Coordinates of C-alpha atoms in Angstrom, one line a residue:
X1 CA 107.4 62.4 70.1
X2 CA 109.1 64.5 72.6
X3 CA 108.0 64.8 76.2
X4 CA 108.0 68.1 77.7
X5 CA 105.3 69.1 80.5
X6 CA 104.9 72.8 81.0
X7 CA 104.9 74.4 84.4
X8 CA 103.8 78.1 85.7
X9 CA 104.2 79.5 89.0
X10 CA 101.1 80.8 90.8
X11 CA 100.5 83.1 93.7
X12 CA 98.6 82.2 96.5
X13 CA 97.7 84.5 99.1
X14 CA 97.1 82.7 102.5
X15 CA 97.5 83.4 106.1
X16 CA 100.5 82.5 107.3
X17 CA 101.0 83.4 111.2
X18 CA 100.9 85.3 114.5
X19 CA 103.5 85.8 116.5
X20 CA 103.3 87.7 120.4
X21 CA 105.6 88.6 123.1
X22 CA 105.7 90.8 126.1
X23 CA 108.5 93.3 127.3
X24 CA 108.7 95.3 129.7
X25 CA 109.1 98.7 130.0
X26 CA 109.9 101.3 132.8
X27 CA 111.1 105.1 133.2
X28 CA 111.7 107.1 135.6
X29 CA 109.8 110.2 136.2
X30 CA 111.7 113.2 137.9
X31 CA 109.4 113.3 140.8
X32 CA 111.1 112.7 144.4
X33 CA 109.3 110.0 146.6
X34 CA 108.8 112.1 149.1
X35 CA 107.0 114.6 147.6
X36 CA 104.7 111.5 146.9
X37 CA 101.5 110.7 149.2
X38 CA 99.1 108.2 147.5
X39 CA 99.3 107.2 143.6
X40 CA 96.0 107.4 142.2
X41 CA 96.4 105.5 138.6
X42 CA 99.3 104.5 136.5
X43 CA 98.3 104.1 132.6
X44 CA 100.4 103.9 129.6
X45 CA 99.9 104.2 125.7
X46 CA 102.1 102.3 123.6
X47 CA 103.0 102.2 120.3
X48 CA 105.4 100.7 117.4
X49 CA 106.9 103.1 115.5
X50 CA 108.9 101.0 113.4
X51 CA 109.5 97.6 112.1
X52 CA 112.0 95.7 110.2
X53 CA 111.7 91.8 108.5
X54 CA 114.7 90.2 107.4
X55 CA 115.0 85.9 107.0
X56 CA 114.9 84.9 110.4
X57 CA 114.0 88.0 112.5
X58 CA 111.7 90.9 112.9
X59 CA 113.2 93.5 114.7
X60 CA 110.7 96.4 115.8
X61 CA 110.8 100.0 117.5
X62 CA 108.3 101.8 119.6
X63 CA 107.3 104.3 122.7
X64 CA 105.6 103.6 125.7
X65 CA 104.1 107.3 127.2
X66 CA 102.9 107.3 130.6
X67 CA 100.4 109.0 133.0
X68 CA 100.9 109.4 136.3
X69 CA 97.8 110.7 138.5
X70 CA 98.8 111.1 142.6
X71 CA 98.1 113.3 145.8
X72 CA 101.3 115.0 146.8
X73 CA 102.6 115.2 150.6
X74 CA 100.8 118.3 150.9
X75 CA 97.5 116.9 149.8
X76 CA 97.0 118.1 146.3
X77 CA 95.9 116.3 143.4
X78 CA 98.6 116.3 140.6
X79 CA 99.5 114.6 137.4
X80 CA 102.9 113.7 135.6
X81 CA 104.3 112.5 132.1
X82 CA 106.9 110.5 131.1
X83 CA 107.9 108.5 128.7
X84 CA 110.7 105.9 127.2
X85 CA 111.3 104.2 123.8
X86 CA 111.5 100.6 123.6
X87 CA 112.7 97.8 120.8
X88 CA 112.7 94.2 120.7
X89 CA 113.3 91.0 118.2
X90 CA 111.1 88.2 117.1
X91 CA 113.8 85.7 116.3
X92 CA 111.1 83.1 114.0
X93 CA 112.7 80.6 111.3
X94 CA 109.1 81.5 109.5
X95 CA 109.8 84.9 108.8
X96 CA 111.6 85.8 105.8
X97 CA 111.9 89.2 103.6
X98 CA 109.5 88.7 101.3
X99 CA 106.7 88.6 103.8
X100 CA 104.6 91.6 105.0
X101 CA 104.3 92.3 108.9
X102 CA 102.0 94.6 110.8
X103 CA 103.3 95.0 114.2
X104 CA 101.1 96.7 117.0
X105 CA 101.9 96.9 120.9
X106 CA 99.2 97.2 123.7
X107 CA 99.7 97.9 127.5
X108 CA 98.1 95.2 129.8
X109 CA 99.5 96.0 133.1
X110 CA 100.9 99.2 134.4
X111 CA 102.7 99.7 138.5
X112 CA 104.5 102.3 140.2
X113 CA 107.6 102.3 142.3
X114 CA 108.6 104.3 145.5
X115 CA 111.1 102.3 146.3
X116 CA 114.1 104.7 144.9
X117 CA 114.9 108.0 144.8
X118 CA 112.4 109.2 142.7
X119 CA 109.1 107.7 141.2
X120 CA 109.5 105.0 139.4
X121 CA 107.0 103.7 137.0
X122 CA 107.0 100.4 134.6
X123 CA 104.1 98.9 132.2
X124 CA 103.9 95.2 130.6
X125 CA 103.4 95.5 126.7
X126 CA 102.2 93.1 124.5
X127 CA 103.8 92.9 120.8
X128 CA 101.9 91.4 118.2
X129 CA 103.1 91.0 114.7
X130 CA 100.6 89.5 112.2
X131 CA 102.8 88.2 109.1
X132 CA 101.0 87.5 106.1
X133 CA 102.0 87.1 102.2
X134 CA 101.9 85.2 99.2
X135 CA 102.6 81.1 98.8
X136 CA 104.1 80.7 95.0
X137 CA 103.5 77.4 93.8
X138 CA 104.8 75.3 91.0
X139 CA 102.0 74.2 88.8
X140 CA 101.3 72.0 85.6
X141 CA 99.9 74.2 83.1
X142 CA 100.2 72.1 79.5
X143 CA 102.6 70.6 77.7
X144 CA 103.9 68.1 74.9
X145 CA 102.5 64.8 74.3
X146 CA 100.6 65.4 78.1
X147 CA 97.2 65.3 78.4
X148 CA 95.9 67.6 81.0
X149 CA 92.8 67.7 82.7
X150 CA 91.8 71.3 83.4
X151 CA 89.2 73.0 86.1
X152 CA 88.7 76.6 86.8
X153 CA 88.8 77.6 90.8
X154 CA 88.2 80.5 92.3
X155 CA 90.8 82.6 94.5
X156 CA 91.2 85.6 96.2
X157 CA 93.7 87.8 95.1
X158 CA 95.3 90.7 97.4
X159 CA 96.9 93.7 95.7
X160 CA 99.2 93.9 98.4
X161 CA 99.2 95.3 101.9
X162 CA 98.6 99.6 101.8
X163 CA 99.5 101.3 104.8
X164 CA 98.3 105.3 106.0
X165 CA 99.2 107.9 108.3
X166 CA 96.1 109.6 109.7
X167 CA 96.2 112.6 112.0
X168 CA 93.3 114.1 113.8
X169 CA 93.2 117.5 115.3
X170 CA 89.4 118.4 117.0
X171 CA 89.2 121.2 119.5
X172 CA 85.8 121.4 121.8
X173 CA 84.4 123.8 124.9
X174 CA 84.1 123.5 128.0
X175 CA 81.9 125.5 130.6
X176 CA 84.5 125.0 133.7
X177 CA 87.7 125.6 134.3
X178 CA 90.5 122.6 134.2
X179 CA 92.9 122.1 136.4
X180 CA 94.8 119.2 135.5
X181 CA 93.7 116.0 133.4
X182 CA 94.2 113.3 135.4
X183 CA 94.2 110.5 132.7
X184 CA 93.2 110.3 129.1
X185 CA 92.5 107.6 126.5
X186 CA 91.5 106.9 122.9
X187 CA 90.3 104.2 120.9
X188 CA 89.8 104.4 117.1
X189 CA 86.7 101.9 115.8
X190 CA 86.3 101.3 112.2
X191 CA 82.7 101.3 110.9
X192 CA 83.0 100.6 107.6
X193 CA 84.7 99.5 104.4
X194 CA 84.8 99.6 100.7
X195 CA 86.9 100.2 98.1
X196 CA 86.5 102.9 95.7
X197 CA 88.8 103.7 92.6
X198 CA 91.9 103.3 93.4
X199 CA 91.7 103.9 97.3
X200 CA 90.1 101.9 100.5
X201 CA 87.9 103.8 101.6
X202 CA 87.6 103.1 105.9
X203 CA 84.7 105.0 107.9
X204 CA 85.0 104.7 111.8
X205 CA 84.8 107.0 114.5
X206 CA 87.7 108.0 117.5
X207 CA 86.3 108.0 120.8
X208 CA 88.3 109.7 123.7
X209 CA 87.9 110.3 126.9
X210 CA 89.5 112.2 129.6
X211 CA 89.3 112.4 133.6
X212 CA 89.3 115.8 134.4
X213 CA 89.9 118.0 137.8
X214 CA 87.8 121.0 137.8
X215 CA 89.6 124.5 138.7
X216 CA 86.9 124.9 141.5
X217 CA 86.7 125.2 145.2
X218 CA 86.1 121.5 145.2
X219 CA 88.0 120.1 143.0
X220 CA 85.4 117.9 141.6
X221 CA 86.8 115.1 139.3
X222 CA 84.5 115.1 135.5
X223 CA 84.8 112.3 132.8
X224 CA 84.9 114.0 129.5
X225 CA 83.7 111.7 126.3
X226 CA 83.5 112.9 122.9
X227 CA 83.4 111.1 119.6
X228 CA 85.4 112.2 116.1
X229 CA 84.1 110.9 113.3
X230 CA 86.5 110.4 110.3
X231 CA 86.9 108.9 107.1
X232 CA 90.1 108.3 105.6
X233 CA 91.1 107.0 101.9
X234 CA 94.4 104.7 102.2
X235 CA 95.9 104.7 98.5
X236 CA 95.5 101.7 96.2
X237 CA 96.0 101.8 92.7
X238 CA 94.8 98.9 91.7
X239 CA 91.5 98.9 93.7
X240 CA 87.5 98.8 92.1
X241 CA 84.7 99.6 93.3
X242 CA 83.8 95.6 92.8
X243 CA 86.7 94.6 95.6
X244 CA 85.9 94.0 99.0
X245 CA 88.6 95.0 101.7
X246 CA 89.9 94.3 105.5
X247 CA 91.4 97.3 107.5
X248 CA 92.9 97.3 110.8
X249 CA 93.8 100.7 112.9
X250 CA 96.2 101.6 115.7
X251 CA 96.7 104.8 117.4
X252 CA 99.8 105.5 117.5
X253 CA 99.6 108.8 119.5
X254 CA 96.9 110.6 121.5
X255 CA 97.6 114.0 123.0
X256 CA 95.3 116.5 125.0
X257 CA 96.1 120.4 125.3
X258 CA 93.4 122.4 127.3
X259 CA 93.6 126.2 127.6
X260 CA 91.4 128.5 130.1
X261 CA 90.0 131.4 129.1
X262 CA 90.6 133.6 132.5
X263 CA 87.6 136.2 132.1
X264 CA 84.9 133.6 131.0
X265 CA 86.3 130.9 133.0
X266 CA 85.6 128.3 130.0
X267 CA 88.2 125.6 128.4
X268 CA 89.2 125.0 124.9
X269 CA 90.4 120.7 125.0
X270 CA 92.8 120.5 122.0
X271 CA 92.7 116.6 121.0
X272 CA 94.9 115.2 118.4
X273 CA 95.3 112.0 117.6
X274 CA 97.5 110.1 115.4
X275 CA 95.9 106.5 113.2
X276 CA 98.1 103.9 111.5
X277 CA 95.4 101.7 109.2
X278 CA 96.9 98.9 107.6
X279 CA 94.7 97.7 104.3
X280 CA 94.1 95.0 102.0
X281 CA 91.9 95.0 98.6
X282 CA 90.8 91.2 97.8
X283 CA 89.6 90.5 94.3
X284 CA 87.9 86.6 93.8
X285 CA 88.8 85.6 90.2
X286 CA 89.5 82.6 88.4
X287 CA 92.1 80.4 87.4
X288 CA 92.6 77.3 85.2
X289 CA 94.4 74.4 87.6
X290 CA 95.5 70.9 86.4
X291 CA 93.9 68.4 88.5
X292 CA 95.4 65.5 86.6
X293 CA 97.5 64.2 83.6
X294 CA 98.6 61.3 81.6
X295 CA 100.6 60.7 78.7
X296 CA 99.7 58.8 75.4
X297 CA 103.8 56.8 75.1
X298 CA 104.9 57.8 78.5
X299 CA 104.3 56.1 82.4
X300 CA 104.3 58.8 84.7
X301 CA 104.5 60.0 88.0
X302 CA 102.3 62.7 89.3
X303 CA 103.2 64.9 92.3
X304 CA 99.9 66.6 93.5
X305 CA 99.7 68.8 96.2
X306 CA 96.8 70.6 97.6
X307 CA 97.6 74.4 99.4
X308 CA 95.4 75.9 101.8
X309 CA 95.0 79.2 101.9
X310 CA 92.1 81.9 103.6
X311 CA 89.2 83.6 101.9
X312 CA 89.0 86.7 103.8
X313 CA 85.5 87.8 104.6
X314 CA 83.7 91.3 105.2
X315 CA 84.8 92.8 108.4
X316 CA 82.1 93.5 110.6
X317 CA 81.8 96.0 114.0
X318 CA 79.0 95.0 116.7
X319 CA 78.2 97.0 119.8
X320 CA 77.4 95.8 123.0
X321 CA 77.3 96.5 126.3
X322 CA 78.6 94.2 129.3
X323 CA 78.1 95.0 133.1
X324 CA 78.7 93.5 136.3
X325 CA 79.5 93.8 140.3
X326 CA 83.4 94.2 141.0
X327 CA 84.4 93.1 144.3
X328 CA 86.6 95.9 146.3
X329 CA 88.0 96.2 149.6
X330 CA 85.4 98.4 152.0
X331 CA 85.1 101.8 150.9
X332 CA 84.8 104.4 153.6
X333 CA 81.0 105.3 154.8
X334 CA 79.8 108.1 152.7
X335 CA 82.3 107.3 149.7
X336 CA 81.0 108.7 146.0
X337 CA 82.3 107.4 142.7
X338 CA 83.0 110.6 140.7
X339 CA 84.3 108.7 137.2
X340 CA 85.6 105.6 135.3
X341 CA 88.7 105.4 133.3
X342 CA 91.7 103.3 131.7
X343 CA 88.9 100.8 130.4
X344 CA 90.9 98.0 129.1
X345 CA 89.0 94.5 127.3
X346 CA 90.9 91.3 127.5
X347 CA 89.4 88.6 125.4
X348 CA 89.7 85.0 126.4
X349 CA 87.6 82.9 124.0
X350 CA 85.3 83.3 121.2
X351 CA 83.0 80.5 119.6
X352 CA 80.8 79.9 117.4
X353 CA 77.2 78.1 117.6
X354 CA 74.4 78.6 115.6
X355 CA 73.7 82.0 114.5
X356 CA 76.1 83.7 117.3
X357 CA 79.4 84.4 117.7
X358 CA 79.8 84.1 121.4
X359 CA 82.7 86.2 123.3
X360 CA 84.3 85.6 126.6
X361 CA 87.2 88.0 128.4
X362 CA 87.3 90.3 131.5
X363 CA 86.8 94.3 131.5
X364 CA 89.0 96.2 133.7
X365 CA 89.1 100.0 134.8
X366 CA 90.2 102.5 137.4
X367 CA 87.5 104.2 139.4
X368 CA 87.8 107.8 140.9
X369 CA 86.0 108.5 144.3
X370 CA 86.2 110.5 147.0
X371 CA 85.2 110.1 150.8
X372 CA 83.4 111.5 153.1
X373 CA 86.2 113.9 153.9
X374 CA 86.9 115.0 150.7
X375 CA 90.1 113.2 149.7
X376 CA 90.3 111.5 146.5
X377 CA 91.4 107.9 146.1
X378 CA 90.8 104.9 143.0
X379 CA 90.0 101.1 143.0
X380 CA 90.8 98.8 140.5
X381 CA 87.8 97.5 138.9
X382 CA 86.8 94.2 137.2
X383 CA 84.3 92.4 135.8
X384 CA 83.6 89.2 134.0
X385 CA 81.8 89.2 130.4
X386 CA 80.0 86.6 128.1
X387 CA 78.6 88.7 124.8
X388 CA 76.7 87.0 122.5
X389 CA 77.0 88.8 118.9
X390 CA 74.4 88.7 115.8
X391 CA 76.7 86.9 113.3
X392 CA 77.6 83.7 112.5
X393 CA 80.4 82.6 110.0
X394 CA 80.5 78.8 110.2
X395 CA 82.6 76.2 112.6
X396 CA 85.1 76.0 109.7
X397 CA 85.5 79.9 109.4
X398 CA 88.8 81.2 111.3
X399 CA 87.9 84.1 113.6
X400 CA 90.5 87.0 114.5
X401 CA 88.9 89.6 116.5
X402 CA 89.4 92.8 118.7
X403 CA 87.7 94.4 121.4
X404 CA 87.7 97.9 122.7
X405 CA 86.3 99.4 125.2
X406 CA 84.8 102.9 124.8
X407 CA 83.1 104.4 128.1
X408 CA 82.5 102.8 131.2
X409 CA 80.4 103.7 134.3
X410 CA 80.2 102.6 137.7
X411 CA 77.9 102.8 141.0
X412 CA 78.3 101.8 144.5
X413 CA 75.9 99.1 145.4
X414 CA 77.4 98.1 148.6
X415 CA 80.7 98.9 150.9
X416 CA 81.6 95.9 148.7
X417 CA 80.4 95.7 145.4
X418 CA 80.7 98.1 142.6
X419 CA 78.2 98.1 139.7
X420 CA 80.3 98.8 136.2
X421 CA 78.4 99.2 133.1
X422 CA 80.9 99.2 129.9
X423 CA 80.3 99.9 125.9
X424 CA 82.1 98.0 124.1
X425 CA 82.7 97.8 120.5
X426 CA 83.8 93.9 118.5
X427 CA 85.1 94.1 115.6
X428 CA 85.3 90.8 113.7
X429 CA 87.8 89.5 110.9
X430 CA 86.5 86.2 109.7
X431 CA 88.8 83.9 107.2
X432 CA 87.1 81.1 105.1
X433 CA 89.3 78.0 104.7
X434 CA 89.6 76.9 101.0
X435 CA 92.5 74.3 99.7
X436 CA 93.5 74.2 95.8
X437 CA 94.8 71.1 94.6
X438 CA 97.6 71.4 92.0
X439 CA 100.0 68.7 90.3
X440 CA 103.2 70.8 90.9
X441 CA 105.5 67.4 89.0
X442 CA 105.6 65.3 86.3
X443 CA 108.3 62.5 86.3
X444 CA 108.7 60.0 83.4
X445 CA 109.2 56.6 84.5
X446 CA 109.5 54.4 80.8
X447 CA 108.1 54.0 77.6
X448 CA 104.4 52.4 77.9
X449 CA 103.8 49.4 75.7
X450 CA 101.6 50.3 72.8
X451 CA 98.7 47.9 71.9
X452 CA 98.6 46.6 68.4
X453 CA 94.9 45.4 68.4
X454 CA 93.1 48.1 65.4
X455 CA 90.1 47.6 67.3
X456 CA 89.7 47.2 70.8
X457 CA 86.1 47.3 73.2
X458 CA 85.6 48.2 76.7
X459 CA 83.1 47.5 79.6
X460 CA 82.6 51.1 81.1
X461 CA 82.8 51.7 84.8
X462 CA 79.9 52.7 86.6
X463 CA 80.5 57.2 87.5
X464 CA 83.2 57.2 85.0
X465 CA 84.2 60.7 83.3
X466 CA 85.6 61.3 80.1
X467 CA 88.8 62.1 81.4
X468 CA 89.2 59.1 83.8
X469 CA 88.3 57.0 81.3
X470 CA 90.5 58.2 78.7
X471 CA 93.3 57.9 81.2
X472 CA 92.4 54.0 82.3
X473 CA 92.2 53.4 78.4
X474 CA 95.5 55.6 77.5
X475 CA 93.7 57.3 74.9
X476 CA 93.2 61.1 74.1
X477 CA 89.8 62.3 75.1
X478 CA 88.9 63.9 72.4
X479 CA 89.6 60.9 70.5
X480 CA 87.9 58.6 72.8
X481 CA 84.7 61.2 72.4
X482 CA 84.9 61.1 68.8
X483 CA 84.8 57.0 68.5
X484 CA 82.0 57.1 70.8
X485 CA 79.6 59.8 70.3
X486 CA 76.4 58.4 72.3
X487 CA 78.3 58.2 75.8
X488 CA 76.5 60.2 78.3
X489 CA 78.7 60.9 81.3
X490 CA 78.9 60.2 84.0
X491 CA 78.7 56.7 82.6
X492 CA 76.4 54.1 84.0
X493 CA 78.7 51.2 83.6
X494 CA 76.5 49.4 80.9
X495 CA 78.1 51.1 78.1
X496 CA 80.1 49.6 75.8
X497 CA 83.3 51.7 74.4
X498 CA 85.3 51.3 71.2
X499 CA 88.4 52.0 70.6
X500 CA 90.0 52.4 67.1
X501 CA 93.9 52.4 66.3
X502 CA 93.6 52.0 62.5
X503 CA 97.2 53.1 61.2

C-alpha cells in the first residue's frame, strides 16, 4: 500500500510586533526675533498621512502643525501657525508585504528657538507602527495508509484590517468676542463597539478644547471645552452581528475657525476634525487539527509544532480622574491661574493584580496666569499618577493600552505648588494567549516488521486512550475498538486487550 500523508495550509492570525521611533521635526515660522518678547506655549499636532510596507522596510509620511502663543515686543498677546511635513523608515527584517501596518505619530516634546533670525520652533514625535497579519501553517490533514488522530480547537479568525476616513464639522456660540485662540487640542475616545451587517459599528465621542483671549478691555484668557458625539460605520463585508471587534482612532487633523458677529458681539467657533479608525471583526470558530499519527507498514517521523497566536478580547474605555501638586518656580504675589491646556498622558507601566488593572505614567500641561500687573505668562505643569481601573484580564492576558487626557484644571495652593485635577479617559486592548499544536511533517523512515502471531494479548496501561493505545500496538483504532468492545477509556491498566490478525 502506498504512503501518501495529506497536508493543508491554515491561517493563523496572531500578533506579530511593535515597532517605535522618534524624529524630529522643526520649521521655521516667518516671525522676526525681535518682534518677540516672551513665548507663552509651543504645542504641535502630528499626524501620518501615509504609509508604505515593503520586505524589509516601512517607509511612512506625515505633518507636524504647530501653535505658537507669545507676547510681542510691544506687549500684546499673539498667536502663530506653522507647519512642515515629515517622513521616515523603519528598516525591520520582520516586516514583509504581506503584513498589515497601522502607523500613528504623537508629539511628546515641543521648544522654541530665538536664536536666528526669525522664530524657530521644533517638536519630538513619536512613530508607532503596530504590524499585525496572518501566520500560514503547514498542517497534517489525512492521508493514505496514515492514521490520524483528530481534535477540533477553537480560533479566532480576522476578516482583515478595514480602515475609515471620518470628518467632523460642529459649529457652537459664544457670548464674547475672540480675539485670538491661543492653543487648541482634540482627542477622539471610542465608547463602544459592535459589529452590525456588514460594517463595525464604533461609538465614541471628540472632545476639544481651546484657550481663548477675549476681545475685551482685559483681555481675559477662557478655556473652551465641548464634546461631539459621533458614530461612524467602517465597511466590512463579511461582518455579523455575532462578531466581536477592536477599533483604534487617530486624529489626523483638527482645525478651529471663529467668526464675530460685530453688532451682537457674539462668536460662531467652527471645529472640524478629521478621524482615521483602523478596525478588525474577529469571528471564534472551529477547526479540525491533527495532534498525532502513525502508520500501520510504515516507521515515521513526526514534526509537531505548536504556534502561538492572540485571542483578542473586548475593548473596554474607563474614566478616571488623577490630580496632584506640581512644583513651579515662585509665582509673583497676587498671580491668578486663568486656564489649563496641551494636556498630554504618558504611561509608564500597567499591571495587573486581582480584580484591577493598575496604571502608572505622568500628566503634563501648560498653565495660563497672569500677575498682579496684568501680564500674562505660563508654567509647565506636572504631576505623578497611579489609577487603579475596574477590570481585570488575567496575569497571562497581554495588555496594550492608551491614555488621553481630556480637560484639566489647576489652582494655586502656594507661591510653590499648583493643584492640577485631570480627566482622563483608558482605553484598554487586552490579547488572550492561546498556542495550537499541529504536526506540520511526516517523514518515512522504513518498512515496520509485521507480526505473524493470529492472535496476540496485551496488558493495558493505566490512562491509556484509544488512540495511544492503537499507536503502541500498531493497530487501526477502529479495529482495536471492534476486537474489544468492553474497554472503557481511559483505561485502568487491568484490562486485558486482544488482538486478532486472522488472514
Amino acid at each position: 500500500m502506498s504512503f501518501e500523508p495529506v497536508f493543508e495550509t491554515i491561517n493563523i492570525n496572531c500578533k506579530k510586533f511593535e515597532i517605535l521611533e522618534q524624529i524630529k521635526a522643526d520649521c521655521r515660522t516667518e516671525i522676526p526675533t525681535e518682534e518677540v518678547g516672551t513665548v507663552l506655549s509651543v504645542s504641535a499636532f502630528a499626524s501620518v498621512s501615509d504609509n508604505q510596507i515593503q520586505d524589509g522596510r516601512l517607509n511612512y509620511f506625515g505633518k507636524v502643525v504647530f501653535y505658537i502663543s507669545y507676547i510681542d515686543a510691544q506687549g500684546k498677546l499673539k498667536k502663530c501657525e506653522c507647519g512642515n511635513e515629515f517622513k521616515g523608515v523603519f528598516n525591520d527584517e520582520r516586516v514583509s508585504a504581506d503584513l498589515t501596518a497601522f502607523v500613528f505619530a504623537s508629539v511628546d516634546k515641543c521648544e522654541y528657538d530665538l536664536s536666528g533670525i526669525k522664530l524657530g520652533v521644533n517638536a519630538f514625535v513619536s512613530v508607532s507602527a503596530e504590524v499585525s497579519g496572518a501566520k500560514q501553517c503547514r498542517a497534517l490533514s489525512h492521508g493514505e495508509n496514515i492514521v490520524v488522530n483528530s481534535n477540533e480547537v477553537k480560533i479566532h479568525k480576522s476578516y482583515g484590517v478595514k480602515t475609515l476616513n471620518f470628518p467632523i464639522d460642529e459649529q457652537y456660540e459664544l457670548s464674547y468676542p475672540v480675539e485670538e485662540v491661543l492653543t487648541h487640542r482634540a482627542e477622539a475616545v471610542i465608547t463602544a463597539v459592535q459589529c452590525g451587517v456588514g460594517s463595525i459599528i464604533v461609538d465614541g465621542e471628540v472632545y476639544c478644547s481651546a484657550i481663548l483671549l477675549q476681545k475685551t478691555e482685559k483681555n481675559d484668557i477662557i478655556k473652551e471645552n465641548r464634546a461631539f458625539p459621533f458614530r461612524a460605520e467602517i465597511e466590512c463585508e463579511d461582518a455579523t452581528p455575532d462578531m466581536h471587534a477592536t477599533v483604534k482612532v487617530k486624529e489626523k487633523s483638527f482645525k478651529i475657525d471663529i467668526t464675530v458677529d460685530e453688532n451682537s458681539q457674539k462668536s460662531v467657533v467652527s471645529v472640524s476634525v478629521h478621524l482615521i479608525f483602523q478596525g478588525e471583526a474577529f469571528l471564534e470558530e472551529g477547526i479540525t487539527v491533527v495532534s498525532d499519527a502513525f502508520s500501520t507498514e510504515q516507521e515515521v517521523e513526526l514534526i509537531k509544532e505548536e504556534t502561538a497566536y492572540y485571542k483578542k478580547l473586548e475593548q473596554r474605555s474607563i474614566n478616571a480622574v488623577v490630580s496632584g501638586r506640581a512644583v513651579v518656580e515662585e509665582l509673583p504675589v497676587g498671580a491668578v491661574v486663568f486656564a489649563v491646556g496641551g494636556e498630554k498622558a504618558e504611561v509608564f507601566t500597567k499591571n495587573c493584580s486581582g480584580e484591577n488593572t493598575i496604571v502608572t505614567g505622568i500628566v503634563s500641561a501648560i498653565g495660563f496666569f497672569r500677575d498682579g500687573e496684568g501680564k500674562t505668562f505660563t508654567k509647565n505643569l506636572q504631576i505623578p499618577f497611579e489609577c487603579v481601573l475596574d477590570c481585570a484580564f488575567g496575569c497571562d492576558a497581554e495588555l496594550s493600552l492608551i491614555a488621553k487626557p481630556i480637560n484639566g484644571r489647576a489652582k494655586i495652593v502656594t507661591l510653590n505648588e499648583i493643584e492640577l485635577d485631570c480627566d482622563l479617559t483608558f482605553t484598554l486592548f487586552p490579547n488572550e494567549k492561546k498556542a495550537i499544536k499541529l504536526v506540520s511533517d511526516v517523514k518515512p523512515i522504513k518498512e515496520k516488521v509485521k507480526n505473524d502471531c493470529a492472535l496476540s494479548v496485551y496488558i493495558a496501561l493505566e490512562g491509556e486512550e484509544l488512540f495511544s493505545l492503537a499507536k503502541r500496538l500498531n493497530v487501526c483504532p477502529d479495529d482495536l475498538a471492534q476486537s474489544n468492545k468492553d474497554l472503557q477509556f481511559p483505561l485502568t491498566g487491568n484490562e486485558r486487550i486482544v488482538i486478532y490478525r486472522q488472514k
